[in-house]
Coordinates of C-alpha atoms in Angstrom, one line a residue:
M1 CA 94.1 91.6 82.8
L2 CA 90.4 91.2 82.8
T3 CA 90.1 94.1 80.3
I4 CA 92.7 92.5 78.1
S5 CA 90.9 89.3 78.0
L6 CA 87.5 90.7 77.3
Q7 CA 89.6 92.7 74.3
C8 CA 90.8 89.3 72.9
I9 CA 87.0 87.9 73.1
K10 CA 85.6 90.8 71.3
D11 CA 88.3 90.6 68.7
F12 CA 87.7 86.8 68.1
I13 CA 84.2 87.3 67.9
I14 CA 84.8 90.2 65.4
L15 CA 87.0 87.9 63.4
R16 CA 84.4 85.1 63.3
M17 CA 81.6 87.2 62.1
G18 CA 84.0 88.6 59.3
L19 CA 83.7 92.1 60.4
F20 CA 87.6 92.6 60.6
Y21 CA 87.7 94.7 57.5
E22 CA 84.7 96.7 57.9
T23 CA 86.0 100.1 58.7
D24 CA 83.4 101.2 61.0
Y25 CA 83.0 98.1 63.3
W26 CA 86.9 98.3 63.4
E27 CA 87.1 101.7 64.7
M28 CA 84.2 101.4 67.0
S29 CA 86.1 98.3 68.3
T30 CA 89.4 99.9 68.8
A31 CA 87.7 103.1 70.1
F32 CA 86.6 101.1 73.0
D33 CA 89.8 99.2 73.3
M34 CA 91.3 102.7 74.3
V35 CA 90.1 102.3 77.9
A36 CA 93.1 100.0 78.6
V37 CA 95.5 102.8 77.9
P38 CA 95.4 104.6 81.2
M39 CA 95.5 101.2 83.0
Y40 CA 99.2 100.9 81.6
A41 CA 99.9 104.1 83.2
F42 CA 98.3 103.3 86.7
I43 CA 100.5 100.2 86.7
L44 CA 103.6 102.5 86.2
T45 CA 102.2 105.0 88.8
E46 CA 101.9 102.3 91.1
L47 CA 105.4 101.1 90.5
V48 CA 107.3 104.3 91.2
R49 CA 104.9 106.0 93.6
P50 CA 103.3 103.3 95.6
G51 CA 99.9 104.4 97.1
H52 CA 99.9 107.5 94.9
L53 CA 96.9 106.7 93.1
T54 CA 93.2 107.2 94.0
L55 CA 89.9 105.6 92.9
R56 CA 88.9 109.5 92.0
S57 CA 92.2 110.2 90.0
M58 CA 91.7 107.0 88.0
A59 CA 88.4 107.8 87.1
W60 CA 89.0 111.3 85.9
Q61 CA 91.9 109.6 83.6
E62 CA 89.4 107.1 82.4
L63 CA 87.0 109.6 81.6
P64 CA 87.8 110.7 78.3
F65 CA 88.8 107.3 77.1
V66 CA 85.0 106.2 78.1
L67 CA 83.3 109.5 76.5
L68 CA 84.9 109.7 73.5
P69 CA 84.1 106.2 72.2
V70 CA 80.4 106.6 73.3
L71 CA 80.2 110.0 71.3
Y72 CA 81.7 108.5 68.5
I73 CA 79.3 105.3 68.4
I74 CA 76.3 108.0 69.0
T75 CA 77.2 110.5 66.2
N76 CA 79.2 108.2 63.9
V77 CA 81.9 111.3 63.5
S78 CA 85.0 109.7 62.5
W79 CA 87.0 112.7 63.6
L80 CA 86.1 111.8 67.1
F81 CA 88.0 108.7 66.6
Y82 CA 91.3 110.2 65.7
I83 CA 91.0 112.6 68.6
E84 CA 90.9 109.8 70.6
V85 CA 93.9 108.3 69.1
A86 CA 95.9 111.7 69.6
W87 CA 94.9 111.8 73.1
A88 CA 96.1 108.4 73.7
A89 CA 99.4 109.5 72.2
I90 CA 99.8 112.6 74.0
Y91 CA 98.5 110.7 77.2
G92 CA 101.4 107.9 76.9
T93 CA 104.0 110.4 76.0
T94 CA 103.3 112.5 79.2
Y95 CA 103.3 109.2 81.4
L96 CA 106.7 108.1 79.5
I97 CA 108.2 111.3 80.8
W98 CA 106.7 111.5 84.1
T99 CA 108.1 108.0 84.9
A100 CA 111.3 108.4 83.5
I101 CA 111.7 111.5 85.9
N102 CA 110.2 109.7 88.8
I103 CA 112.2 106.3 88.4
P104 CA 115.5 107.9 89.9
R105 CA 113.5 109.6 92.7
Y106 CA 111.8 106.3 93.4
N107 CA 115.4 104.3 93.3
R108 CA 116.7 107.0 95.7
Y109 CA 113.9 106.5 98.0
L110 CA 114.4 103.0 98.2
K111 CA 118.0 103.5 99.1
E112 CA 116.6 105.1 102.2
Q113 CA 114.8 102.0 103.2
Y114 CA 117.2 99.0 102.1
S115 CA 120.6 98.2 102.6
Y116 CA 120.9 95.7 99.6
T117 CA 120.0 96.1 95.9
E118 CA 118.3 92.9 95.3
N119 CA 114.7 93.4 93.7
I120 CA 115.1 97.2 94.2
N121 CA 117.2 97.7 91.1
L122 CA 115.0 99.7 88.8
N123 CA 116.5 99.0 85.5
W124 CA 113.9 96.3 84.8
L125 CA 111.4 99.2 85.3
R126 CA 112.8 101.3 82.7
I127 CA 112.9 98.1 80.2
I128 CA 108.9 97.9 81.4
L129 CA 108.4 101.8 80.6
Y130 CA 109.8 102.0 77.2
T131 CA 108.3 98.6 76.2
F132 CA 105.0 100.0 77.2
Y133 CA 105.5 103.0 75.1
I134 CA 106.4 100.6 72.0
I135 CA 103.3 98.9 72.6
L136 CA 101.4 102.1 72.4
G137 CA 103.2 102.9 69.2
L138 CA 102.3 99.7 67.7
W139 CA 98.8 100.1 69.0
I140 CA 98.3 103.6 67.5
F141 CA 99.8 102.4 63.8
D142 CA 97.6 99.4 64.0
S143 CA 94.5 101.7 64.8
L144 CA 95.2 104.3 61.9
A145 CA 96.3 101.4 59.6
F146 CA 94.6 98.3 60.5
H147 CA 95.6 95.0 59.0
F148 CA 95.2 91.5 60.4
Y149 CA 98.7 90.6 60.9
M150 CA 99.5 93.9 62.6
E151 CA 96.9 93.1 64.8
C152 CA 98.7 89.7 65.5
V153 CA 101.8 91.5 66.2
Y154 CA 100.3 93.8 68.7
M155 CA 98.4 91.0 70.5
I156 CA 101.9 88.9 70.6
C157 CA 104.0 91.7 72.0
N158 CA 101.1 92.5 74.5
L159 CA 101.2 89.0 75.8
L160 CA 105.1 89.1 76.1
L161 CA 105.0 92.4 77.9
W162 CA 102.5 91.1 80.5
M163 CA 104.7 87.9 81.2
V164 CA 107.7 90.2 81.6
I165 CA 105.9 92.5 83.9
S166 CA 104.3 89.7 85.9
F167 CA 107.9 88.3 86.5
F168 CA 109.2 91.7 87.8
L169 CA 106.1 92.5 90.0
F170 CA 106.4 88.9 91.6
R171 CA 110.1 90.0 92.6
H172 CA 109.2 93.3 93.7
E173 CA 106.1 92.3 95.6
S174 CA 108.1 92.4 98.8
V175 CA 109.3 95.6 98.7
I176 CA 105.8 97.2 97.9
D177 CA 104.7 95.2 101.0
E178 CA 107.6 96.9 103.0
L179 CA 106.5 100.2 101.8
S180 CA 102.7 99.7 102.0
D181 CA 102.3 102.1 105.6
W182 CA 104.9 104.4 104.4
T183 CA 105.2 107.2 102.3
P184 CA 108.2 109.9 101.9
E185 CA 105.7 112.4 102.9
M186 CA 105.6 111.4 106.4
N187 CA 109.6 112.3 106.7
A188 CA 108.6 115.7 108.0
E189 CA 111.2 118.4 108.3
D190 CA 110.3 119.7 111.9
L191 CA 111.3 116.4 113.5
T192 CA 114.2 116.3 116.1
I193 CA 116.3 113.5 116.8
D194 CA 117.1 113.0 120.4
N195 CA 120.5 111.9 121.7
S196 CA 119.3 108.7 122.8
L197 CA 118.3 107.6 119.6
E198 CA 121.5 108.3 118.0
K199 CA 123.4 106.5 120.6
R200 CA 121.0 103.6 120.4
I201 CA 121.6 103.2 116.3
E202 CA 125.4 103.4 117.0
E203 CA 125.4 100.8 119.5
L204 CA 123.6 98.4 116.9
F205 CA 126.2 99.2 114.5
V206 CA 129.4 99.4 116.4
V207 CA 128.7 96.6 119.2
K208 CA 126.1 94.4 117.7
K209 CA 127.2 94.8 114.1
V210 CA 123.8 94.8 112.7
F211 CA 125.3 95.7 109.2
L212 CA 126.6 91.9 108.7
K213 CA 123.0 91.0 108.1
A214 CA 122.8 91.0 104.1
D215 CA 119.0 91.9 104.1
L216 CA 118.9 94.6 106.7
K217 CA 116.0 97.2 106.4
L218 CA 115.4 100.5 107.7
S219 CA 112.3 99.1 109.3
D220 CA 114.6 96.4 111.2
I221 CA 116.6 99.2 112.7
A222 CA 113.3 100.9 113.8
K223 CA 112.2 97.9 115.4
E224 CA 115.7 97.1 117.4
V225 CA 115.7 100.8 118.8
G226 CA 112.2 101.0 119.6
S227 CA 111.3 103.7 117.7
N228 CA 109.2 104.2 114.1
R229 CA 110.7 104.7 110.6
T230 CA 110.0 108.4 110.4
Y231 CA 112.4 109.3 113.2
V232 CA 115.0 106.7 112.1
S233 CA 114.8 108.0 108.4
K234 CA 115.2 111.4 109.5
F235 CA 118.4 110.3 111.3
F236 CA 120.1 108.7 108.4
N237 CA 118.8 111.2 105.9
S238 CA 119.3 114.7 107.6
D239 CA 121.5 113.9 110.8
S240 CA 123.9 111.7 109.1
A241 CA 123.6 113.5 105.9
T242 CA 123.5 110.0 104.1
N243 CA 121.2 107.6 103.2
F244 CA 120.4 104.4 104.9
Y245 CA 122.1 102.1 102.1
S246 CA 125.2 104.2 102.2
Y247 CA 125.6 104.2 105.8
V248 CA 125.2 100.7 106.1
N249 CA 127.5 100.0 103.3
S250 CA 130.1 102.4 104.9
Y251 CA 130.4 99.8 107.9
R252 CA 130.4 96.9 105.8
V253 CA 133.3 98.1 103.6
A254 CA 135.2 99.4 106.7
Y255 CA 134.6 95.6 108.1
A256 CA 135.7 94.2 104.8
C257 CA 139.1 96.1 104.8
T258 CA 139.9 94.5 108.4
L259 CA 139.3 90.9 106.7
L260 CA 141.3 91.8 103.6
S261 CA 144.8 91.9 105.5
D262 CA 144.3 88.2 105.7
S263 CA 145.1 86.9 102.5
S264 CA 143.7 83.4 103.1
I265 CA 140.1 84.7 103.0
S266 CA 138.9 84.8 99.3
I267 CA 137.3 88.1 98.0
Q268 CA 133.9 86.1 97.6
D269 CA 133.9 85.0 101.6
I270 CA 134.8 88.5 102.6
A271 CA 132.0 89.7 100.5
I272 CA 129.4 87.6 102.5
K273 CA 131.0 88.0 105.6
S274 CA 130.6 91.5 105.3
G275 CA 127.0 91.5 104.9
F276 CA 126.8 92.0 101.0
S277 CA 124.6 89.7 98.9
S278 CA 127.1 89.1 96.3
G279 CA 130.6 89.5 95.3
S280 CA 129.9 91.7 92.5
V281 CA 127.8 94.1 94.7
F282 CA 130.6 94.2 97.1
S283 CA 133.2 94.9 94.5
R284 CA 130.9 97.9 93.1
V285 CA 130.3 99.2 96.5
F286 CA 134.0 98.9 97.5
A287 CA 135.2 100.6 94.7
K288 CA 132.7 103.7 95.3
H289 CA 134.0 104.0 98.7
K290 CA 137.7 103.2 98.5
G291 CA 138.5 104.2 95.0
C292 CA 140.1 100.9 94.2
S293 CA 139.0 97.4 94.1
P294 CA 139.2 94.6 97.1
S295 CA 142.0 93.0 95.4
S296 CA 143.9 96.1 95.0
Y297 CA 143.3 97.4 98.5
R298 CA 144.5 94.0 99.8
E299 CA 147.8 94.2 97.8
K300 CA 148.3 97.8 99.0
T301 CA 147.7 96.9 102.5
K302 CA 150.3 93.9 102.1
T303 CA 152.9 96.2 100.8
E304 CA 152.5 98.8 103.6
Q305 CA 152.8 96.1 106.1
S306 CA 156.0 94.7 104.5
I307 CA 157.7 98.0 104.8

């Protein structure tokens, strides 16, 4: 955000000095603006692979976007500017593909940690990804065919994009905090699950019915059984042949089935009583597990009981 603010101040000075339509000044200014391109990639990386970035990898990615503008100013060779624009396009496209591949992977990983979808539905991340790429396309077009109004469109779109990003980052912050001390690599393949852990987890679900807690997380289970998330995650993902999200919801659906036999309870109330965050989530998960809607299941059960 500091980089973008400095860019705005710099562009304002250029406009005030009447240098906007001086090709050399504009290209030099735009060349230095490209230092922000990897920063967009860093945000995407941190969103789909929390903790993956290091200062060293960030420095290496920034290096070409610093060296090329410096060389361009020293030599005043115009093709260096076009090389930088081409590199920005290649770099941005590479990260578009990389992020698109890693979003489903990250979504699966989140389902290993959470029993609910609030704030972990990554459709918003796809929107940000494609918006980033649109902004990159506008910026490249603006760099090659500079025009005052094109610059205004680019800056306005950039502002709107960051408003959207800030909104979703705020919502996703609790998820990032939960994963701050956990990475998928910690889930070692050679871990063995003892029978006592399996029994303690089963007791939590069968006797204490922890699945009725709508915001249940893997870390909550680990704390209850006196273990760590590495072992508990191993239990759900390998020994139980499912992920935490599906495991918890299977208990919720089974509990909801017992409530559906009572026609005096509304579907919405059953959803909340069963640990689901909303009626829509309940209907979607129930249909996935039972192959029909909750209301259809209720009618079917009522018919079977009357026979």
